[in-house]
GROMACS .gro file of C-alpha atoms in nm:
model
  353
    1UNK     CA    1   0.000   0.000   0.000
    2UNK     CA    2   0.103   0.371  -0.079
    3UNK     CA    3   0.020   0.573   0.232
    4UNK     CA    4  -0.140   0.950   0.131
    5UNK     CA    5   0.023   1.194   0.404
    6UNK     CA    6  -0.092   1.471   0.512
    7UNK     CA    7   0.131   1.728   0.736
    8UNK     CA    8   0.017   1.991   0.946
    9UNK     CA    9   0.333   2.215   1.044
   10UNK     CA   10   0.514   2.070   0.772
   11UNK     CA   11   0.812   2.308   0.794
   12UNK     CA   12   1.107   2.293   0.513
   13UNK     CA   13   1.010   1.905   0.464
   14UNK     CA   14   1.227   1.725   0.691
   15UNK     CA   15   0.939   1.483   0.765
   16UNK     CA   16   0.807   1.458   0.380
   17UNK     CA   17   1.146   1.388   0.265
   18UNK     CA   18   1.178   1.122   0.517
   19UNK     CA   19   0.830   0.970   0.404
   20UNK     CA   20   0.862   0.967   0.076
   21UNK     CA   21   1.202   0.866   0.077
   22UNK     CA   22   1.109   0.583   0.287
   23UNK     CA   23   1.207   0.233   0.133
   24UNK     CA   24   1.130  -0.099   0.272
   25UNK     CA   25   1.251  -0.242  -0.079
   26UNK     CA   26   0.940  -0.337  -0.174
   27UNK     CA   27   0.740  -0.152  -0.422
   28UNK     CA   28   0.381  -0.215  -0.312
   29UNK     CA   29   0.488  -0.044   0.030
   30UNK     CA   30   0.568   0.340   0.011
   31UNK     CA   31   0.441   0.712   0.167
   32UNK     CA   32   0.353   1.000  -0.110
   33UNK     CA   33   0.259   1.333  -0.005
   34UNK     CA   34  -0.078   1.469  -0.054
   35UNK     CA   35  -0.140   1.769   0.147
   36UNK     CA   36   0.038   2.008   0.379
   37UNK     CA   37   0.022   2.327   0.563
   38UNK     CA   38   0.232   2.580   0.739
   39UNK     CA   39   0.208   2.935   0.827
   40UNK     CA   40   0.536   3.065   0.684
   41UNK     CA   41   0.559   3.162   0.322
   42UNK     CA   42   0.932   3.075   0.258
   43UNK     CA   43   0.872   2.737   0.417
   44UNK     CA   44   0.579   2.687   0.207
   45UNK     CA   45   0.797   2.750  -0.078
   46UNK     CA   46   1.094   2.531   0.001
   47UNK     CA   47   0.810   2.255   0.052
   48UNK     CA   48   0.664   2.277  -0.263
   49UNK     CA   49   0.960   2.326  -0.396
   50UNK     CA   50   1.176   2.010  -0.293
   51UNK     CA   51   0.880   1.763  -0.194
   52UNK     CA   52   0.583   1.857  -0.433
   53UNK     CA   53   0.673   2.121  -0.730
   54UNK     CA   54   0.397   1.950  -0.966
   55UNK     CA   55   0.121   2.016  -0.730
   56UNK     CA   56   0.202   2.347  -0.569
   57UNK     CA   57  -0.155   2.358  -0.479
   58UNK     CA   58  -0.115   2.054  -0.241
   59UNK     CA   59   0.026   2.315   0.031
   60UNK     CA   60  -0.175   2.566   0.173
   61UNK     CA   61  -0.024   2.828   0.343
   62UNK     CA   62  -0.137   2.998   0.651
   63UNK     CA   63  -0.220   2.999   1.032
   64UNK     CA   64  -0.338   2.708   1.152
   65UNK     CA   65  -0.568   2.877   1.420
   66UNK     CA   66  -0.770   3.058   1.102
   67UNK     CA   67  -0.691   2.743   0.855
   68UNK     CA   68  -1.066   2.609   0.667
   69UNK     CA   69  -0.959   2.258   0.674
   70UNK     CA   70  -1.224   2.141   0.425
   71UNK     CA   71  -0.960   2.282   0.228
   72UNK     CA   72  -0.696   2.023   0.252
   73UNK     CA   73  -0.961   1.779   0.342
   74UNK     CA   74  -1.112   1.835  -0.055
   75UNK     CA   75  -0.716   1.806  -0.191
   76UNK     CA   76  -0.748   1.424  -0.162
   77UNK     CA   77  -0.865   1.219   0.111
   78UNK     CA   78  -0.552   1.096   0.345
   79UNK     CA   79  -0.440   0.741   0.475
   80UNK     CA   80  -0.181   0.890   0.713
   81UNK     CA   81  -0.094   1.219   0.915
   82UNK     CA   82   0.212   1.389   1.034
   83UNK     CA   83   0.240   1.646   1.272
   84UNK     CA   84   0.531   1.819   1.463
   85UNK     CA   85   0.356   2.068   1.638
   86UNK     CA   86   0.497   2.384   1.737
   87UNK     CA   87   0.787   2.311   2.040
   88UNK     CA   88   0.849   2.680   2.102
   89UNK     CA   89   0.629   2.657   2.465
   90UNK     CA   90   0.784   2.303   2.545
   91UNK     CA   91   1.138   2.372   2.451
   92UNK     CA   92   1.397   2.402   2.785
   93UNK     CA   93   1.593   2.674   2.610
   94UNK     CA   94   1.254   2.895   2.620
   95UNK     CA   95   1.088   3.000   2.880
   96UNK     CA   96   0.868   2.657   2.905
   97UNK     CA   97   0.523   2.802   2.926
   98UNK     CA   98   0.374   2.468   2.777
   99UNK     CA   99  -0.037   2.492   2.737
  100UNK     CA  100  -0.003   2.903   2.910
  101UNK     CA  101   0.203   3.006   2.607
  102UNK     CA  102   0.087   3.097   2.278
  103UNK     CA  103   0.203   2.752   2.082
  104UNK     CA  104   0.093   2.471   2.326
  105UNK     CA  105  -0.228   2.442   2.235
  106UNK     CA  106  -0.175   2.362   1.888
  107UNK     CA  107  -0.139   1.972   1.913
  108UNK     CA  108  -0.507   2.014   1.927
  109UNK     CA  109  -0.522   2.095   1.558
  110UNK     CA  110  -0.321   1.765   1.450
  111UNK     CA  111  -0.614   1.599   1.697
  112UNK     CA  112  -0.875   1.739   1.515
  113UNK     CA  113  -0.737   1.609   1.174
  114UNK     CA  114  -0.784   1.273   1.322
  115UNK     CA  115  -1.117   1.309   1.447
  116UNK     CA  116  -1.199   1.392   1.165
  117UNK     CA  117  -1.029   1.165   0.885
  118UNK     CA  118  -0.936   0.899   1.067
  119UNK     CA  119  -0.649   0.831   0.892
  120UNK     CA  120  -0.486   0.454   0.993
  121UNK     CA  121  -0.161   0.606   1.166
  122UNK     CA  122  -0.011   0.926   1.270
  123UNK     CA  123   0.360   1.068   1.363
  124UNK     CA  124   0.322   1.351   1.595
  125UNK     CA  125   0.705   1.506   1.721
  126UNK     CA  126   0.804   1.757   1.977
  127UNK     CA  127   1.087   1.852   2.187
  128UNK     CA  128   1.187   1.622   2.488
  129UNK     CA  129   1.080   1.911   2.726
  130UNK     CA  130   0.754   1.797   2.650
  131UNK     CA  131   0.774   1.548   2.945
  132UNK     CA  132   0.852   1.814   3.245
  133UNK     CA  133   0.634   2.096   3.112
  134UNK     CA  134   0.332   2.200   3.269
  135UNK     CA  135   0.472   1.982   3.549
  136UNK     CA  136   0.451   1.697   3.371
  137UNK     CA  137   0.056   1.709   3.298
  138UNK     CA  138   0.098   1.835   2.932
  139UNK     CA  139   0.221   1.526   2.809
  140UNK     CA  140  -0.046   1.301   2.923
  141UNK     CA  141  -0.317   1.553   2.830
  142UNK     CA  142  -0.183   1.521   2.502
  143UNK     CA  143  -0.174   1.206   2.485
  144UNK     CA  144  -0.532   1.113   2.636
  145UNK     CA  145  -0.647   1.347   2.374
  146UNK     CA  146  -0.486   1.104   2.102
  147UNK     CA  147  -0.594   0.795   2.206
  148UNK     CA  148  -0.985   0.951   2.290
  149UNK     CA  149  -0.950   1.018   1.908
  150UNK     CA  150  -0.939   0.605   1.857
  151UNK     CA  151  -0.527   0.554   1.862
  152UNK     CA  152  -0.290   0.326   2.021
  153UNK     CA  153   0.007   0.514   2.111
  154UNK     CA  154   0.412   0.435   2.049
  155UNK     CA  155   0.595   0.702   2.204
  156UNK     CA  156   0.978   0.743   2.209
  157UNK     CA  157   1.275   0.967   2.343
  158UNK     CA  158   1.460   0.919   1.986
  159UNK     CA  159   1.853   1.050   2.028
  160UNK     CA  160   1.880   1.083   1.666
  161UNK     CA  161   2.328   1.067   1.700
  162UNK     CA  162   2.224   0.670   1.799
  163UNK     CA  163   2.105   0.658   1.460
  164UNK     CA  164   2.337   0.750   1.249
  165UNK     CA  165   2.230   1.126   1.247
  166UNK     CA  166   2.545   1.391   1.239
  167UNK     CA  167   2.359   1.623   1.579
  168UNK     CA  168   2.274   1.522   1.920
  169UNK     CA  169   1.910   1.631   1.849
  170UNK     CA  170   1.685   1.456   2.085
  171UNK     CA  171   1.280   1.454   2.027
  172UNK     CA  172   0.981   1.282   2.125
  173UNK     CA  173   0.812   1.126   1.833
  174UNK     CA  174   0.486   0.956   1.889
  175UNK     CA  175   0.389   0.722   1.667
  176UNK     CA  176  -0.021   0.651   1.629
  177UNK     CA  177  -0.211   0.357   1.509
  178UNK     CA  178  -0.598   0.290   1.509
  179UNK     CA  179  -0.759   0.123   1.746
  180UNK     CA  180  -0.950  -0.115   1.536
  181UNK     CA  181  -0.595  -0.195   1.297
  182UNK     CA  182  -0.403  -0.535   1.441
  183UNK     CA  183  -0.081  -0.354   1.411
  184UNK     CA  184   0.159  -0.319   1.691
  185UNK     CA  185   0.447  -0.088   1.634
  186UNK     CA  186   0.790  -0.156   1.817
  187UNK     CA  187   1.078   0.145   1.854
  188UNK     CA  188   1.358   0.086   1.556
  189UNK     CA  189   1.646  -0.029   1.733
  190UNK     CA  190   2.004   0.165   1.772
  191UNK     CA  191   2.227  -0.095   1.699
  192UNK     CA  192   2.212  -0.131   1.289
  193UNK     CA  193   2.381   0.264   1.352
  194UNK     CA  194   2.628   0.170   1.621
  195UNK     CA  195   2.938   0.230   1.381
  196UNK     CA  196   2.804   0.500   1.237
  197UNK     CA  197   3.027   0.816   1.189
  198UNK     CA  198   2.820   1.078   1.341
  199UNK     CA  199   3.088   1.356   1.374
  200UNK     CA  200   2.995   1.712   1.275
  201UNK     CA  201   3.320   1.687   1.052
  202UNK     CA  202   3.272   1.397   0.857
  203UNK     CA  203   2.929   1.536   0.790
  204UNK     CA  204   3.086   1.834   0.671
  205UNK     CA  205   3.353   1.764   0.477
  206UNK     CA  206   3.293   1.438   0.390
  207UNK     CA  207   3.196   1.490   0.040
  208UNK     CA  208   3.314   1.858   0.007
  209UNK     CA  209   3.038   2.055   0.007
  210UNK     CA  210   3.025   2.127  -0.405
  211UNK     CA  211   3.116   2.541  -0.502
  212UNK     CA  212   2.821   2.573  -0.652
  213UNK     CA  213   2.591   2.459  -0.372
  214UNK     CA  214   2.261   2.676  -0.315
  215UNK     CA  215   2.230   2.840   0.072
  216UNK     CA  216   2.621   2.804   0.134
  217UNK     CA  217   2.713   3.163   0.143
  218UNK     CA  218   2.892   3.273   0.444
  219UNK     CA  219   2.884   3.530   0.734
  220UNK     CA  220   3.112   3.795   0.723
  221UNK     CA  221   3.215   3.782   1.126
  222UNK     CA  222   3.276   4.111   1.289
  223UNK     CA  223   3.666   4.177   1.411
  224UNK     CA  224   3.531   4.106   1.813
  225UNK     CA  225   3.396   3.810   1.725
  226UNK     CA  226   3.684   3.662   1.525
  227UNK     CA  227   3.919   3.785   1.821
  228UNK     CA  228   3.681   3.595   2.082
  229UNK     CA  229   3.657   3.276   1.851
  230UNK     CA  230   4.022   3.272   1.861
  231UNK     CA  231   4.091   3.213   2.231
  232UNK     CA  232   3.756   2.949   2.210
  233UNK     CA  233   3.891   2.578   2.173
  234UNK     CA  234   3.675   2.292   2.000
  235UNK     CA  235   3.379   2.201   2.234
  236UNK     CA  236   3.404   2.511   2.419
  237UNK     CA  237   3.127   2.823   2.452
  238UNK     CA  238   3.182   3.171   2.564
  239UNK     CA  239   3.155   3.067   2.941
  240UNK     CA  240   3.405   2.806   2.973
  241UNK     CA  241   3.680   2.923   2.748
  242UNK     CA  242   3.948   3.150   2.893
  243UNK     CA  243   3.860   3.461   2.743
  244UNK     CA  244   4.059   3.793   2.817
  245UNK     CA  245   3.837   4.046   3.020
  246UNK     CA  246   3.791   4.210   2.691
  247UNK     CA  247   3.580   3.971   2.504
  248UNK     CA  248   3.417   3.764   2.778
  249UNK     CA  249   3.023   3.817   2.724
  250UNK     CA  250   2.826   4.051   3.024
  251UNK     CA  251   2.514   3.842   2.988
  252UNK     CA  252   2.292   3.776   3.267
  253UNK     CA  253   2.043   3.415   3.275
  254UNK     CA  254   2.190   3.273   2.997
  255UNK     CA  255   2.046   2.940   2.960
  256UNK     CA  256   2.203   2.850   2.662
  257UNK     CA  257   2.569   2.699   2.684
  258UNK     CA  258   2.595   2.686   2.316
  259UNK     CA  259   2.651   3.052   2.305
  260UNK     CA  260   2.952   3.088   2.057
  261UNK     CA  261   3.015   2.729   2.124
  262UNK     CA  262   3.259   2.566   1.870
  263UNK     CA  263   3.214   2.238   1.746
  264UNK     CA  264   3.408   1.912   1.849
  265UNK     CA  265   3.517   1.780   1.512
  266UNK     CA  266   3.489   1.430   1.692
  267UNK     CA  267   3.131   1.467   1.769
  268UNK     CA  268   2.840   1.491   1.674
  269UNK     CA  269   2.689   1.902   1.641
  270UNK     CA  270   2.516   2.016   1.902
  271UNK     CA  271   2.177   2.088   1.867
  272UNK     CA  272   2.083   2.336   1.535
  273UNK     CA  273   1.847   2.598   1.675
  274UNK     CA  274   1.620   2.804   1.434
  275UNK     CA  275   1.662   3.144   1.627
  276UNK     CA  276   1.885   3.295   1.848
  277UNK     CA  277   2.072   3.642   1.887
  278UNK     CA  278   2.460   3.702   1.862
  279UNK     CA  279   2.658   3.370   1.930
  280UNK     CA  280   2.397   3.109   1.873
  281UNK     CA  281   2.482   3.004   1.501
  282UNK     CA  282   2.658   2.741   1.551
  283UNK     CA  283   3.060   2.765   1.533
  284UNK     CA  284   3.305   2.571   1.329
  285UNK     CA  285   3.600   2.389   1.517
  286UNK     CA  286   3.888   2.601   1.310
  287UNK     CA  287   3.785   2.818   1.116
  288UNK     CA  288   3.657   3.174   1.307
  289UNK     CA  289   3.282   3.195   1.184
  290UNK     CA  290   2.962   3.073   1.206
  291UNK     CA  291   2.857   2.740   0.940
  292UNK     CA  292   2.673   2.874   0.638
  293UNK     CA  293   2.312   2.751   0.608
  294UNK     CA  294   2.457   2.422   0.369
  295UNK     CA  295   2.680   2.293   0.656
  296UNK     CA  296   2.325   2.341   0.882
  297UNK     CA  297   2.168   2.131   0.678
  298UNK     CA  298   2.430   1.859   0.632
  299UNK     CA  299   2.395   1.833   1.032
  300UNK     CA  300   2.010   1.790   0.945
  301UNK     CA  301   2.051   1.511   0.684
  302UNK     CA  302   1.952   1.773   0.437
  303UNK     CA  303   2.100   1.635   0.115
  304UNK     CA  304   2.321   1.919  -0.107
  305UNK     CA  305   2.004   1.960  -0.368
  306UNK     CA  306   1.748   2.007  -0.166
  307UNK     CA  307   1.730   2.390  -0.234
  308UNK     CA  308   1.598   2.611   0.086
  309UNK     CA  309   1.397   2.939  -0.028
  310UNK     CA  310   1.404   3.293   0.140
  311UNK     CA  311   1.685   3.502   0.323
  312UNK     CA  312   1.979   3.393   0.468
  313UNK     CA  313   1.792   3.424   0.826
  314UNK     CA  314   1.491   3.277   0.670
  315UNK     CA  315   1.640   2.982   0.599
  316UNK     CA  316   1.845   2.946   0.904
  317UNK     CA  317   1.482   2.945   1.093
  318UNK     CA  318   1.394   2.698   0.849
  319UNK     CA  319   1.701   2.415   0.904
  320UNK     CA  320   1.676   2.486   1.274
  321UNK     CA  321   1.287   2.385   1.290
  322UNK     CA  322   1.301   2.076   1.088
  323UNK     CA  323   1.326   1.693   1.151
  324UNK     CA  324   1.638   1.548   1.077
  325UNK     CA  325   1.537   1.380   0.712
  326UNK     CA  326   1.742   1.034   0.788
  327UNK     CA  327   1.612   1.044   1.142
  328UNK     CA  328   1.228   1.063   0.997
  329UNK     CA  329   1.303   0.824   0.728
  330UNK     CA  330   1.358   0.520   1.000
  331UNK     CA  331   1.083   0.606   1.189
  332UNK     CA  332   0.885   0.576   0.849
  333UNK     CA  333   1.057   0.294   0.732
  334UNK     CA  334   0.956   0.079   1.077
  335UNK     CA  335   0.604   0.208   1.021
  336UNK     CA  336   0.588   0.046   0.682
  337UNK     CA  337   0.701  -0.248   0.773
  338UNK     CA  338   0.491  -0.282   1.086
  339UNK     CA  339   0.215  -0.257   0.840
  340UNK     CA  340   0.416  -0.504   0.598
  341UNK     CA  341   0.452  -0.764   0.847
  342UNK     CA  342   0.857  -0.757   0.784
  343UNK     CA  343   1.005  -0.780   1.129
  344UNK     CA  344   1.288  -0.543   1.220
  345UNK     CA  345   1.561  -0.485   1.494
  346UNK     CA  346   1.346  -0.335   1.777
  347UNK     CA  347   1.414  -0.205   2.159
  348UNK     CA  348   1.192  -0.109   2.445
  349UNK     CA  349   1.043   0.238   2.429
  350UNK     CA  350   1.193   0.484   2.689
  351UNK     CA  351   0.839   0.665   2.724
  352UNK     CA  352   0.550   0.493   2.929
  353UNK     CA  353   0.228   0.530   2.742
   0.00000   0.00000   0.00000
């Protein structure tokens, strides 16, 4: 069976180009797009652009909250959903607000969509300070709200370095199946990726990045900051470097310690944030400077063609919000072949349902 997905918060396509790159080497089993939506115009564009450019009509663009979804509902009728709702609320490097702040509540649109179309499974991702926000509670109210819409419930802390992914990214991805479907879905396991070569300079360099490569133009860094990388060693940040009095940063609750953090060459990136003032863009391990957008989006999975539309900042927003591609793409993968009936290396979920 080819699975018709639908996204809600689609961003750049991370998830989509997991799905419908998703291979289980056999041809009756697959995911194709059919609709999407998201509220930012130059990630509508690198969407359509990169996961559906003959059907540009397939994405809708616009806020959610004021979104007619008979509209996507009359673009085709959908087997499967995807979902990774906005984590701004949940994140631990905001100000964790959860359901009080202005994105926690929307989960409840991606709920809706399955009331409503009852489409046999569903991925749903956030951040992993999902679990402690709202003390806990908002977790469980989202998922009661889930399964009250008729779904079983496979949730996972996925580390996405243990599989194979270039980043220490860690999210919670939950994956959904109906109620009245005899599937039971079972966590991929970490071990097919335990000689993987995850290090932020393999994924880098290893191919060159080609000259010609779209979203690879660079930052010209200001004299200060060049001085201040200079004294910063691989792996360090502003904070634990010895920095002359001169360039050491007055900033007061800083909660972020990758604030002009350098890479470790060895390792994996650090996490790839979509905003962030002076000193959060991600620094490389020699050279004094901030990666361009196309070194981002190796660290993503991205590959070189995928083409990201809209300013430099625009598409540094982009990269930072999305789904690791090759992290998505084994989730999907499993999925198919739950519904295949091809068994696959599995562990025990880290998540009580």
């Amino acid at each position: 069976m080819i699975f018709r997905l639908g996204e809600l918060f689609c961003g750049p396509g991370g998830i989509a180009r997991g799905a419908t790159t998703a291979n289980i080497n056999n041809p009756e089993w697959g995911i194709s797009h059919q609709w999407a939506n998201d509220y930012d115009a130059d990630t509508c564009k690198t969407y359509t652009r990169n996961i559906c450019p003959d059907r540009p009509e397939s994405v809708i663009c616009g806020d959610i909250r004021e979104l007619d979804f008979n509209k996507l509902y009359q673009i085709g009728d959908i087997d499967a959903l995807a979902f990774g709702f906005p984590c701004n609320d949940f994140s631990i490097v905001g100000e964790q607000l959860g359901f009080d702040g202005k994105f926690g509540p929307l989960y409840s649109f991606g709920v809706k969509v399955l009331q409503d179309k009852q489409p046999q499974w569903f991925l749903a991702e956030n951040v992993g300070g999902l679990q402690s926000a709202n003390e806990g509670r908002a977790m469980q109210v989202i998922f009661d709200a889930m399964r009250n819409a008729g779904y079983r419930l496979y949730p996972n802390l996925y580390k996405f370095e243990e599989y194979g992914v270039p980043q220490a990214r860690h999210r919670i991805i939950i994956v959904g199946i109906k109620n009245d479907l005899p599937y039971e879905f079972q966590i991929p396991s970490t071990v097919p990726y335990i000689n993987a070569d995850v290090s932020c300079r393999n994924a880098i360099e290893n191919p060159p990045i080609p000259e010609n490569a779209s979203n690879n133009e660079r930052t010209t860094q200001s004299a200060l900051v060049v001085e201040r990388l200079s004294h910063i060693l691989p792996g360090q940040n502003a904070f634990n470097a010895d920095l002359p009095e001169h360039l050491k940063l007055n900033v007061k609750g800083a909660k972020m310690s990758q604030i002009y953090k350098r890479l470790d060459p060895t390792l994996p990136s650090y996490t790839i944030t979509g905003s962030g003032g002076g000193g959060t863009h991600v620094y490389h391990w020699t050279e004094p400077r901030a990666l361009t957008n196309r070194e981002r989006a190796r660290l993503q999975t991205f590959p070189d063609d995928y083409v990201f539309e809209g300013s430099k900042e625009s598409v540094r927003k982009q990269i930072g919000m999305a789904v690791p591609c090759a992290g998505a793409k084994i989730i999907f993968e499993a999925i198919l072949k739950t519904f295949a009936g091809i068994s696959y290396e599995s562990m025990p979920a880290n998540i009580e349902e």
